[in-house]
Short mmCIF file of C-alpha atoms and ligand atoms in Angstrom, two decimals:
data_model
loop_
_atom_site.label_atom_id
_atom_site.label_comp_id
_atom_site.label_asym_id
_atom_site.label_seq_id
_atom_site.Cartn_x
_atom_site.Cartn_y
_atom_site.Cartn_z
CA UNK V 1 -62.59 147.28 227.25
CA UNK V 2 -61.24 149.11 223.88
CA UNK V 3 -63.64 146.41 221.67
CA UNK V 4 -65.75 149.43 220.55
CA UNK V 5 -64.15 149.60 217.24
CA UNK V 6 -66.85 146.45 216.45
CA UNK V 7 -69.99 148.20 216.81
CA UNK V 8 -69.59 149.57 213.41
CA UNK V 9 -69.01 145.91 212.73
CA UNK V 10 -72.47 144.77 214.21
CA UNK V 11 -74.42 147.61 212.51
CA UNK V 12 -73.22 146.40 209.34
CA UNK V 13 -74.27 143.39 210.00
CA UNK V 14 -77.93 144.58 210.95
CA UNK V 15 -78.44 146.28 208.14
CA UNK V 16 -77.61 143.38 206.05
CA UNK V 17 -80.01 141.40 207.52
CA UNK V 18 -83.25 144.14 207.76
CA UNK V 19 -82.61 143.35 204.11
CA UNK V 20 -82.82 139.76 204.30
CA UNK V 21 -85.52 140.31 207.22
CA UNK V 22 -87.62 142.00 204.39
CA UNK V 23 -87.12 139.37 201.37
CA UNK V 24 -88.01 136.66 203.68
CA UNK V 25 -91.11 138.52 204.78
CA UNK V 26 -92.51 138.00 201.35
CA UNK V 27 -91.97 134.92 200.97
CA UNK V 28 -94.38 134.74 203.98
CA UNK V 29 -92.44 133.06 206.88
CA UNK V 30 -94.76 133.70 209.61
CA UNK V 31 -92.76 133.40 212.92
CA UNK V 32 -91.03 137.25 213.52
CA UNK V 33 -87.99 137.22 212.92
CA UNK V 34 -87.08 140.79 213.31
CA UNK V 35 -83.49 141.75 215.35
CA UNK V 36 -84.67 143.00 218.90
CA UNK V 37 -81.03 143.77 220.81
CA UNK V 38 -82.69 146.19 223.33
CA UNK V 39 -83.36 145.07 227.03
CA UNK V 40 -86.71 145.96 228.75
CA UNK V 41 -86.00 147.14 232.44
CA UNK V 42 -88.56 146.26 234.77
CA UNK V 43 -90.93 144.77 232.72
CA UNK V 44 -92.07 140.85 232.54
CA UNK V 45 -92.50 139.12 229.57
CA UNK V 46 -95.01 136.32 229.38
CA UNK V 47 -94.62 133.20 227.59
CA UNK V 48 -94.16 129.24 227.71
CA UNK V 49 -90.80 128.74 230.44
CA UNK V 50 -88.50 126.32 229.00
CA UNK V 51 -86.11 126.28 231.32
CA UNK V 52 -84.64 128.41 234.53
CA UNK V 53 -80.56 128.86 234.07
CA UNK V 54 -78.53 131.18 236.10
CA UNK V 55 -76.67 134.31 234.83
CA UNK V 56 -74.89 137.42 236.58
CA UNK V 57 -77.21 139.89 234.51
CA UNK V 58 -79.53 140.63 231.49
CA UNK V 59 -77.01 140.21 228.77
CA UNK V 60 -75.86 137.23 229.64
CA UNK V 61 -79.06 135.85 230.05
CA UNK V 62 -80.13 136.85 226.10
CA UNK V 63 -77.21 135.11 224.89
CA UNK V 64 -78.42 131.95 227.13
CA UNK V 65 -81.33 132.46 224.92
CA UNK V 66 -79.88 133.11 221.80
CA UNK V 67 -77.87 130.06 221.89
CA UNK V 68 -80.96 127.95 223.77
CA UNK V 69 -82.23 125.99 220.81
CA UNK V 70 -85.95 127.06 221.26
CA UNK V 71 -85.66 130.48 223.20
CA UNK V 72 -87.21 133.57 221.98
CA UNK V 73 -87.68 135.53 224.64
CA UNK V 74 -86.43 136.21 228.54
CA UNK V 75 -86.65 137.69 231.85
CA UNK V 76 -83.91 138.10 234.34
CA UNK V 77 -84.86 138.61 237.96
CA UNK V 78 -81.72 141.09 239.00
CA UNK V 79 -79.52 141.40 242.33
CA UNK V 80 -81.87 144.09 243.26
CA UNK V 81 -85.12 141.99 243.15
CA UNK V 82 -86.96 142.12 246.80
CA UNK V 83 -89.84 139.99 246.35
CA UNK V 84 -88.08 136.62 247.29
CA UNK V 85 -84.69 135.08 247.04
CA UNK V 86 -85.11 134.37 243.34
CA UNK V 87 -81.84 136.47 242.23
CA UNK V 88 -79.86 135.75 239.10
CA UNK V 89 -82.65 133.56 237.40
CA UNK V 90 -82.52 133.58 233.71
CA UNK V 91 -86.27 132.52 232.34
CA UNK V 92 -85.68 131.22 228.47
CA UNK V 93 -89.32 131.39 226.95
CA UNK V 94 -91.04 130.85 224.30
CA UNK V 95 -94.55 131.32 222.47
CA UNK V 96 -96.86 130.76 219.25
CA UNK V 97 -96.56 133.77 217.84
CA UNK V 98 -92.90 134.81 218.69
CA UNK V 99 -93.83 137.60 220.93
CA UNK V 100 -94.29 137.51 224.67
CA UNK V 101 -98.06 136.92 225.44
CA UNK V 102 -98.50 139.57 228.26
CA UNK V 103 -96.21 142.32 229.08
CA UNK V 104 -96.40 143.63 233.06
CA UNK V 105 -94.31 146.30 234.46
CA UNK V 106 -92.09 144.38 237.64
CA UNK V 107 -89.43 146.10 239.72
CA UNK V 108 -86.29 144.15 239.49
CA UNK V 109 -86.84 142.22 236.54
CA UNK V 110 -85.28 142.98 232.65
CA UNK V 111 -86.60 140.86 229.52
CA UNK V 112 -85.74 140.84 225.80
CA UNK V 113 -85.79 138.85 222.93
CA UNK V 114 -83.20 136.20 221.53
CA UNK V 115 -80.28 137.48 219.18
CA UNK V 116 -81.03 134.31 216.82
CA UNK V 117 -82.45 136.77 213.79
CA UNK V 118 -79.33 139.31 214.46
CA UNK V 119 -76.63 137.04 212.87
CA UNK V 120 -75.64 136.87 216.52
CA UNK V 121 -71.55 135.73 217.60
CA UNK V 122 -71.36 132.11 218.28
CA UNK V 123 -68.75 132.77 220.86
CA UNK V 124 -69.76 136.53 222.59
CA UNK V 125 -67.20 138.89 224.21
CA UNK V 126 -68.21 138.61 227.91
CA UNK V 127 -66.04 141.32 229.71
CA UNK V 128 -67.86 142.40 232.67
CA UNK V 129 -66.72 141.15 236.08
CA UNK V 130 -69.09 140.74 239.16
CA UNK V 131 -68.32 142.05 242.14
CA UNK V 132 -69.57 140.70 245.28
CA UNK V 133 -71.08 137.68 243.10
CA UNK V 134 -69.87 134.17 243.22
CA UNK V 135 -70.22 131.75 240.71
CA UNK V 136 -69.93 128.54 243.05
CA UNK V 137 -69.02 125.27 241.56
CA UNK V 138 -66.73 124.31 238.83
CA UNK V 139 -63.72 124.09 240.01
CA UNK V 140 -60.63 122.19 238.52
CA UNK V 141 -57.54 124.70 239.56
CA UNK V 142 -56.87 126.93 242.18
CA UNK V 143 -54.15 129.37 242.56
CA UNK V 144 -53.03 132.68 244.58
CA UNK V 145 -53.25 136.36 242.67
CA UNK V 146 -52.74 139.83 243.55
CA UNK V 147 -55.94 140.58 242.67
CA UNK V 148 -58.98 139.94 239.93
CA UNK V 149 -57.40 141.32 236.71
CA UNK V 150 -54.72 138.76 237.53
CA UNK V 151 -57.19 136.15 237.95
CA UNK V 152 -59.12 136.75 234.82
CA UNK V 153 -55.89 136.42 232.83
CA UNK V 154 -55.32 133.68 234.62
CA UNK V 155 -58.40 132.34 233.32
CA UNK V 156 -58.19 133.98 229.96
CA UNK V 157 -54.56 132.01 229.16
CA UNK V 158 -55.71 128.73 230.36
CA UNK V 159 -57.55 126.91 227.83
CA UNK V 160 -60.14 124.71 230.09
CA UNK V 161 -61.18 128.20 232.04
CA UNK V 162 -64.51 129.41 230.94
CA UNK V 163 -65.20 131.73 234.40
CA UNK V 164 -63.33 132.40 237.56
CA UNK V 165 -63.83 133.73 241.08
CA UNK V 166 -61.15 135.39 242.85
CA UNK V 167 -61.50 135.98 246.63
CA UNK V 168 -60.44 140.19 247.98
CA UNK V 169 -58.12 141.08 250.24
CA UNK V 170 -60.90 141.46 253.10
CA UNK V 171 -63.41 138.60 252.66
CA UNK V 172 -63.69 136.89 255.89
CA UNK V 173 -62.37 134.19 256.72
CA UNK V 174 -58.77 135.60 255.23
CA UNK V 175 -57.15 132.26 255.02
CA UNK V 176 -58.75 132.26 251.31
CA UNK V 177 -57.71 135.81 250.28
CA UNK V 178 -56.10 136.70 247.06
CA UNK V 179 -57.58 133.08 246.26
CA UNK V 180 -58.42 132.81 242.06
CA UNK V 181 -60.39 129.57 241.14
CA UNK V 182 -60.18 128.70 237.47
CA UNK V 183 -63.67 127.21 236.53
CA UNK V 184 -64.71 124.96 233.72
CA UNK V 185 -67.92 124.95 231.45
CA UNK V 186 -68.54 122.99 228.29
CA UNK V 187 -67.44 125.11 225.56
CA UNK V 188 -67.63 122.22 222.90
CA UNK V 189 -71.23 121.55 221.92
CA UNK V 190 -72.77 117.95 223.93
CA UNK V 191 -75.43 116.21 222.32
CA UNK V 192 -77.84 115.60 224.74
CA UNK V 193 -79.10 112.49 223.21
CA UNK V 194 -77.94 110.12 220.46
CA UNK V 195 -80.51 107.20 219.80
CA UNK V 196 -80.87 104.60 216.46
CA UNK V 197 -83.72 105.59 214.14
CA UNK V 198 -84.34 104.22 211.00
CA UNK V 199 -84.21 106.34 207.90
CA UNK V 200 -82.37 109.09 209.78
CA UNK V 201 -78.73 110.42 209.08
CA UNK V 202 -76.97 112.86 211.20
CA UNK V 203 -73.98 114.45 211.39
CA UNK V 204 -71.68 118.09 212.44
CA UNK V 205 -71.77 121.50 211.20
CA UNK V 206 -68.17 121.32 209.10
CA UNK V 207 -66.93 124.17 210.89
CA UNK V 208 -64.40 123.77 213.32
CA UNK V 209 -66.22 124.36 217.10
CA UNK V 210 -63.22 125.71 218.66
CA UNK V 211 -61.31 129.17 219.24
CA UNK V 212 -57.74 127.42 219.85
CA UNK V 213 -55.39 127.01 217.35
CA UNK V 214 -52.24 124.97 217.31
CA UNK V 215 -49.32 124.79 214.62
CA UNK V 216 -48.37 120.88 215.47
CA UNK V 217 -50.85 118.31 213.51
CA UNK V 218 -51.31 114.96 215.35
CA UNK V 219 -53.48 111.80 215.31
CA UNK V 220 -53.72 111.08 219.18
CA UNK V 221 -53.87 107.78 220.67
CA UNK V 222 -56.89 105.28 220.29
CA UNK V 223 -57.07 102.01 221.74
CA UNK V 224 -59.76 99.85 219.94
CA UNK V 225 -61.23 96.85 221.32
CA UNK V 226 -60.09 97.79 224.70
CA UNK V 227 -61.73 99.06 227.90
CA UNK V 228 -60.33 100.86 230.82
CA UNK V 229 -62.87 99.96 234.11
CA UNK V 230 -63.06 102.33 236.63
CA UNK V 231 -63.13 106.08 237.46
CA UNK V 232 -65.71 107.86 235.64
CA UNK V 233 -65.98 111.70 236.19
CA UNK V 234 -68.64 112.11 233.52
CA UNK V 235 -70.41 109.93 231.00
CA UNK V 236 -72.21 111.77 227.64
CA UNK V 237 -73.16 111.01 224.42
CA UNK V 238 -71.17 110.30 221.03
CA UNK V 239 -70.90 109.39 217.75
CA UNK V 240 -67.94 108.19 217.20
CA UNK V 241 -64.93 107.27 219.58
CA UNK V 242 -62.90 110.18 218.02
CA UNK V 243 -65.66 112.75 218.87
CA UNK V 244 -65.83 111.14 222.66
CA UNK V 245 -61.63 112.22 222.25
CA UNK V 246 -62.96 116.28 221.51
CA UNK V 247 -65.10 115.56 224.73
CA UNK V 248 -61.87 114.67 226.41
CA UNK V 249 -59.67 116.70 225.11
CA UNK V 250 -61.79 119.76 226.70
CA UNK V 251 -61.97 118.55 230.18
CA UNK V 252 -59.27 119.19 232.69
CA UNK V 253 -59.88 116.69 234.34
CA UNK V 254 -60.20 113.76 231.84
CA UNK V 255 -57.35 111.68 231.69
CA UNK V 256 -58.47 109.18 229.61
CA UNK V 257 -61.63 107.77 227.95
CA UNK V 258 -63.64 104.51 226.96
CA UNK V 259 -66.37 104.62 224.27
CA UNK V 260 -69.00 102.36 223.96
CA UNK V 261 -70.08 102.46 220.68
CA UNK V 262 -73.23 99.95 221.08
CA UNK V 263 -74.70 102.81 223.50
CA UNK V 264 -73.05 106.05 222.24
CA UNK V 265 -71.95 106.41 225.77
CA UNK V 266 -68.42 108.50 226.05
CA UNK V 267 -67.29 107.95 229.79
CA UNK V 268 -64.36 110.34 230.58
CA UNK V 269 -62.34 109.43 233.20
CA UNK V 270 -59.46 110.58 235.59
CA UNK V 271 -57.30 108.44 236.81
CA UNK V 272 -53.27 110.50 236.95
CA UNK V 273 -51.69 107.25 238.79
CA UNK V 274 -52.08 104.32 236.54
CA UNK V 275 -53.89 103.33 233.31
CA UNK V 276 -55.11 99.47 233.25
CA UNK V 277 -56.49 98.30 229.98
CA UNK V 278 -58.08 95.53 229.46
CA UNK V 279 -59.37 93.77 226.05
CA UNK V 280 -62.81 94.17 225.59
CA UNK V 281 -64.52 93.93 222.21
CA UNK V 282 -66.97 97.13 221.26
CA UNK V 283 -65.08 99.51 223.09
CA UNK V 284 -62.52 101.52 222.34
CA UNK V 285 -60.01 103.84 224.65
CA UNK V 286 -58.10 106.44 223.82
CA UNK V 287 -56.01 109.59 225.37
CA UNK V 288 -56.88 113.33 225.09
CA UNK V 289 -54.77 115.94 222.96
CA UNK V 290 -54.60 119.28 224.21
CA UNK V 291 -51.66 120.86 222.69
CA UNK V 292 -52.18 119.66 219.15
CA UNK V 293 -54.28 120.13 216.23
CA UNK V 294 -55.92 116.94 216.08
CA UNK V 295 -57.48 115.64 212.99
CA UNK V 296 -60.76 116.80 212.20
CA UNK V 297 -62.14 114.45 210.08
CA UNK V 298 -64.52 113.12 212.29
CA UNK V 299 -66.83 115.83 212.04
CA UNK V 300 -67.16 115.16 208.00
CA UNK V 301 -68.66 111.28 208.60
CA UNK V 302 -72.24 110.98 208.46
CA UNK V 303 -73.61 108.80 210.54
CA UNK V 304 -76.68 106.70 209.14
CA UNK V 305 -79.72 105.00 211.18
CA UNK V 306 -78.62 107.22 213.83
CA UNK V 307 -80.69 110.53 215.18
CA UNK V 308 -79.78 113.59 217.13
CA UNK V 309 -83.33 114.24 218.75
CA UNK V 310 -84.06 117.58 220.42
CA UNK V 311 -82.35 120.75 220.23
CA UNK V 312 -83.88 121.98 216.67
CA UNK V 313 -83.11 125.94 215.80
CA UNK V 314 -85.08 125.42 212.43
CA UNK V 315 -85.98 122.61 209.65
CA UNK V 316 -87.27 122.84 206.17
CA UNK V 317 -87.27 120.35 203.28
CA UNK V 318 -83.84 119.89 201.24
CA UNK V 319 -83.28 117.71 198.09
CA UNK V 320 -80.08 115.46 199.94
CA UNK V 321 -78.60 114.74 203.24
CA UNK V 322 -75.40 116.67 201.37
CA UNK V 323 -77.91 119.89 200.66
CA UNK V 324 -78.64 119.16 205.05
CA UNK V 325 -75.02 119.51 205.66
CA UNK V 326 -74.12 122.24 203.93
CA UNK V 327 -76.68 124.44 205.05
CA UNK V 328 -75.64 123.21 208.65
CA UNK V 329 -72.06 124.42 207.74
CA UNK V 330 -73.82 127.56 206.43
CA UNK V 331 -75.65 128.89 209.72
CA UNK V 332 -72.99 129.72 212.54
CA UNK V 333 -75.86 129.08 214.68
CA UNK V 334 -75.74 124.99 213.57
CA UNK V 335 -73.67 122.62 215.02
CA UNK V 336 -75.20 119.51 214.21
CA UNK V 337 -78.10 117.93 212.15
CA UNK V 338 -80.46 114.96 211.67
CA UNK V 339 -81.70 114.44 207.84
CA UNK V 340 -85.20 112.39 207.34
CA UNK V 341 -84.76 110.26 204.22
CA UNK V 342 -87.45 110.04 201.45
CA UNK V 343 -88.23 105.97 202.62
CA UNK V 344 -90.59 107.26 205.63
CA UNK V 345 -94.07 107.24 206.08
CA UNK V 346 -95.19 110.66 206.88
CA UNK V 347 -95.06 112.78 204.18
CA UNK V 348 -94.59 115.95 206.44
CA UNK V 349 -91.32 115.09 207.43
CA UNK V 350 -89.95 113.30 204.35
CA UNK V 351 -86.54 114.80 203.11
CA UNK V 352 -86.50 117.01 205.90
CA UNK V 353 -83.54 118.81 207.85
CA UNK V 354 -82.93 119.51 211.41
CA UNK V 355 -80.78 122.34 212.40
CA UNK V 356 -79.55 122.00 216.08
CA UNK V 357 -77.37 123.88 218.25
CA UNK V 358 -76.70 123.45 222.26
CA UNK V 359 -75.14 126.18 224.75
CA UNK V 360 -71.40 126.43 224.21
CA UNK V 361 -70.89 130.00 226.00
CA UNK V 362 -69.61 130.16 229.55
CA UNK V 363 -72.66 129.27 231.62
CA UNK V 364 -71.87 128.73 235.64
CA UNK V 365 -74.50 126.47 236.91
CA UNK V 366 -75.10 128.70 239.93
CA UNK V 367 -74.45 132.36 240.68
CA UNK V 368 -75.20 134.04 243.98
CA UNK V 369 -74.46 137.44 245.97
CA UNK V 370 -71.15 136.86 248.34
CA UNK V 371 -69.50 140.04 249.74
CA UNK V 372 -66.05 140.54 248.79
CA UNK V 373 -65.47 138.20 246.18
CA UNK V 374 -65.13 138.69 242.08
CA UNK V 375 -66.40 136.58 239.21
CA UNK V 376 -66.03 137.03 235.68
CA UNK V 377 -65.21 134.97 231.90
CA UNK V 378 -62.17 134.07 230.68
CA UNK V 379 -61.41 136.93 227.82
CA UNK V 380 -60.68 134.49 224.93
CA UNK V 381 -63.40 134.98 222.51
CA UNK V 382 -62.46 139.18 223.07
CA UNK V 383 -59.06 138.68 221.80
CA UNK V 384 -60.10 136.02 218.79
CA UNK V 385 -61.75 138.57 217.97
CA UNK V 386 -59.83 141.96 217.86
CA UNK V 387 -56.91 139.61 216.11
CA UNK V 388 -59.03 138.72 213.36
C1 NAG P 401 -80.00 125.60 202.08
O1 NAG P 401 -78.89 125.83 201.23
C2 NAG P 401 -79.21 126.11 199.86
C3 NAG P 401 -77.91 126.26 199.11
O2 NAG P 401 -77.07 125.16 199.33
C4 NAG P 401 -80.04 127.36 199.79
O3 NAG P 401 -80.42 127.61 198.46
C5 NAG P 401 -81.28 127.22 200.66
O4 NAG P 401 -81.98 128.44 200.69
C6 NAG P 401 -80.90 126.83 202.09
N1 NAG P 401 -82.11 126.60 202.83
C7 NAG P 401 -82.38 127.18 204.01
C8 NAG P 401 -83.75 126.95 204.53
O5 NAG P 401 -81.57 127.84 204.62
#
């Protein structure tokens, strides 16, 4: 793919942190946080399962982990697995001591460890392409190609396409040949939860979550005290009716919005014919902007009384909610945080900061074998990268 030029990049990087590896050895952190990059072949790791995701093959599956909050280890069950129809399963585990309790030797199976001690990319180069895999689901735009390259820079140029699958010349039937389907993943980080908790303050790394960059500043369109009923295509959480807008903004298919800021529910909404608002106090509307760069201020607010529970890479004890942000904005790895102030009870987690971080990488919610088709990622983070 002509990105080799960065290995010398990444073993830079390593050796920077064996360093840092060392120092924090003495100070006697106990969980191992050595760099493992290399993949086991057909061997199981045994652990705690956290969860079961999909991915087309081993590496993708140890970024899942790397970028699944409490992951430290995996196993992938590969295409070529016989025992059952289990292919493509991703296992993100987890144990005690950091290392995989039992390790068997399996036919079709690869493990590994997380890339969280390796300074790992926030937004990975993901260049192979699948054949004869599809990645069902998805789906916001369809559109004819000569054939998969075309697709993926299809894919690559629009900016809602996280993965495609394009559809060869002889799949069967052939009314769907030369067939590309842009797909969508969340590639802005969702809080899975936001509830009200006393003596809590939370907020966003400072860093700006996003790859796209454009030269026209704008403020977008926010309707306060106004509701627009009807046609919900997704409802998550969010702080603040300008980060339900970033929620938006990233889906094709949103059209408009309504935040509810007594629930910290953000329900996105499509609607292309007609927009009806109607006064309603506690909520505010508002339109997406796609082709602008919109104000980030949002992310600076912190929000007090109110906790981001879950999703924790690491926490340790800082002086200020301030110190908690910074060191947020410090670790790539952080996207957003939840601070303990000094007024609670329990002196264990007085003045104490949660890092947290959610899957932003292209993830398709299913993949499975289909002769004659193509799937693959979009190519933007590749390109970010060579450019800078
Ligand atoms: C948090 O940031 C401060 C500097 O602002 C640094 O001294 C400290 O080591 C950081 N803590 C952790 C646990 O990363």
């Amino acid at each position: 793919m002509g990105l080799k030029h960065l290995s010398g990049f990444k073993t830079e990087t390593m050796t920077t942190h064996f360093i840092l590896v060392g120092l924090l050895g003495l100070c006697g952190l106990s969980l191992s946080l050595e760099c493992t990059r290399k993949l086991i072949v057909n061997m199981d790791f045994a652990g705690k399962d956290i969860i079961t995701l999909y991915s087309p093959d081993a590496e993708h599956c140890q970024h899942l982990c790397t970028q699944y909050s409490s992951c430290v280890f995996f196993t992938f069950l590969r295409p070529d697995w016989t025992r059952d129809n289990r292919h493509f399963y991703c296992y993100l585990k987890t144990s005690p001591s950091g290392q995989p309790t039992a390790r068997t030797p399996l036919l079709g199976v690869t493990s590994g460890f997380s890339l969280k001690p390796c300074h790992p990319d926030p937004q990975p180069c993901l260049s192979q392409v699948y054949h004869h895999v599809n990645f069902p689901g998805a789906n916001y735009r369809t559109l004819f190609t000569a054939d998969y390259e075309e697709c993926q820079r299809a894919c690559t140029r629009d900016p809602a396409c996280q993965f495609f699958t394009f559809v060869e010349h002889v799949f069967v039937p052939g009314t769907v040949r030369y067939k590309c389907y842009l797909k969508f993943s969340w590639a802005v980080p969702r809080i899975p939860i936001i509830t009200r908790a006393d003596r809590t303050i939370s907020g966003f790394s400072h860093r700006i979550q996003s790859t796209q960059y454009f030269d026209a500043a704008c403020d977008g369109k926010l309707f306060p005290n106004t509701n627009i009923p009807g046609h919900d295509i997704e409802v998550l959480f969010a702080a603040s009716p300008e980060h339900c807008r970033t929620y938006c903004s990233a889906h094709p298919h949103c059209t408009y919005f309504s935040y509810m800021s007594y629930a910290f529910k953000c329900c996105l909404k499509n609607n292309p014919d007609q927009m009806v608002r109607r006064a309603v106090r506690g909520i505010t509307s508002g339109l997406p902007a796609r082709l602008c760069q919109l104000d980030n201020d949002w992310i600076k607010k912190t929000h007090v009384g109110i906790d981001f529970p879950y999703s924790d890479i690491r926490d340790f004890p800082t002086s200020s909610v301030e110190a908690c942000q910074r060191n947020c904005t410090d670790d790539p790895n952080c996207q957003f945080y939840s601070y303990i102030t000094d007024k609670i009870s329990n002196p264990a987690r007085r003045q104490r900061c949660y890092l947290k971080r959610v899957i932003t990488m292209p993830a398709p919610s299913k993949v499975i074998k289909l002769a004659n088709v193509v799937s693959g990622f979009s190519l933007k983070n590749c390109y970010y990268k060579v450019i800078f």
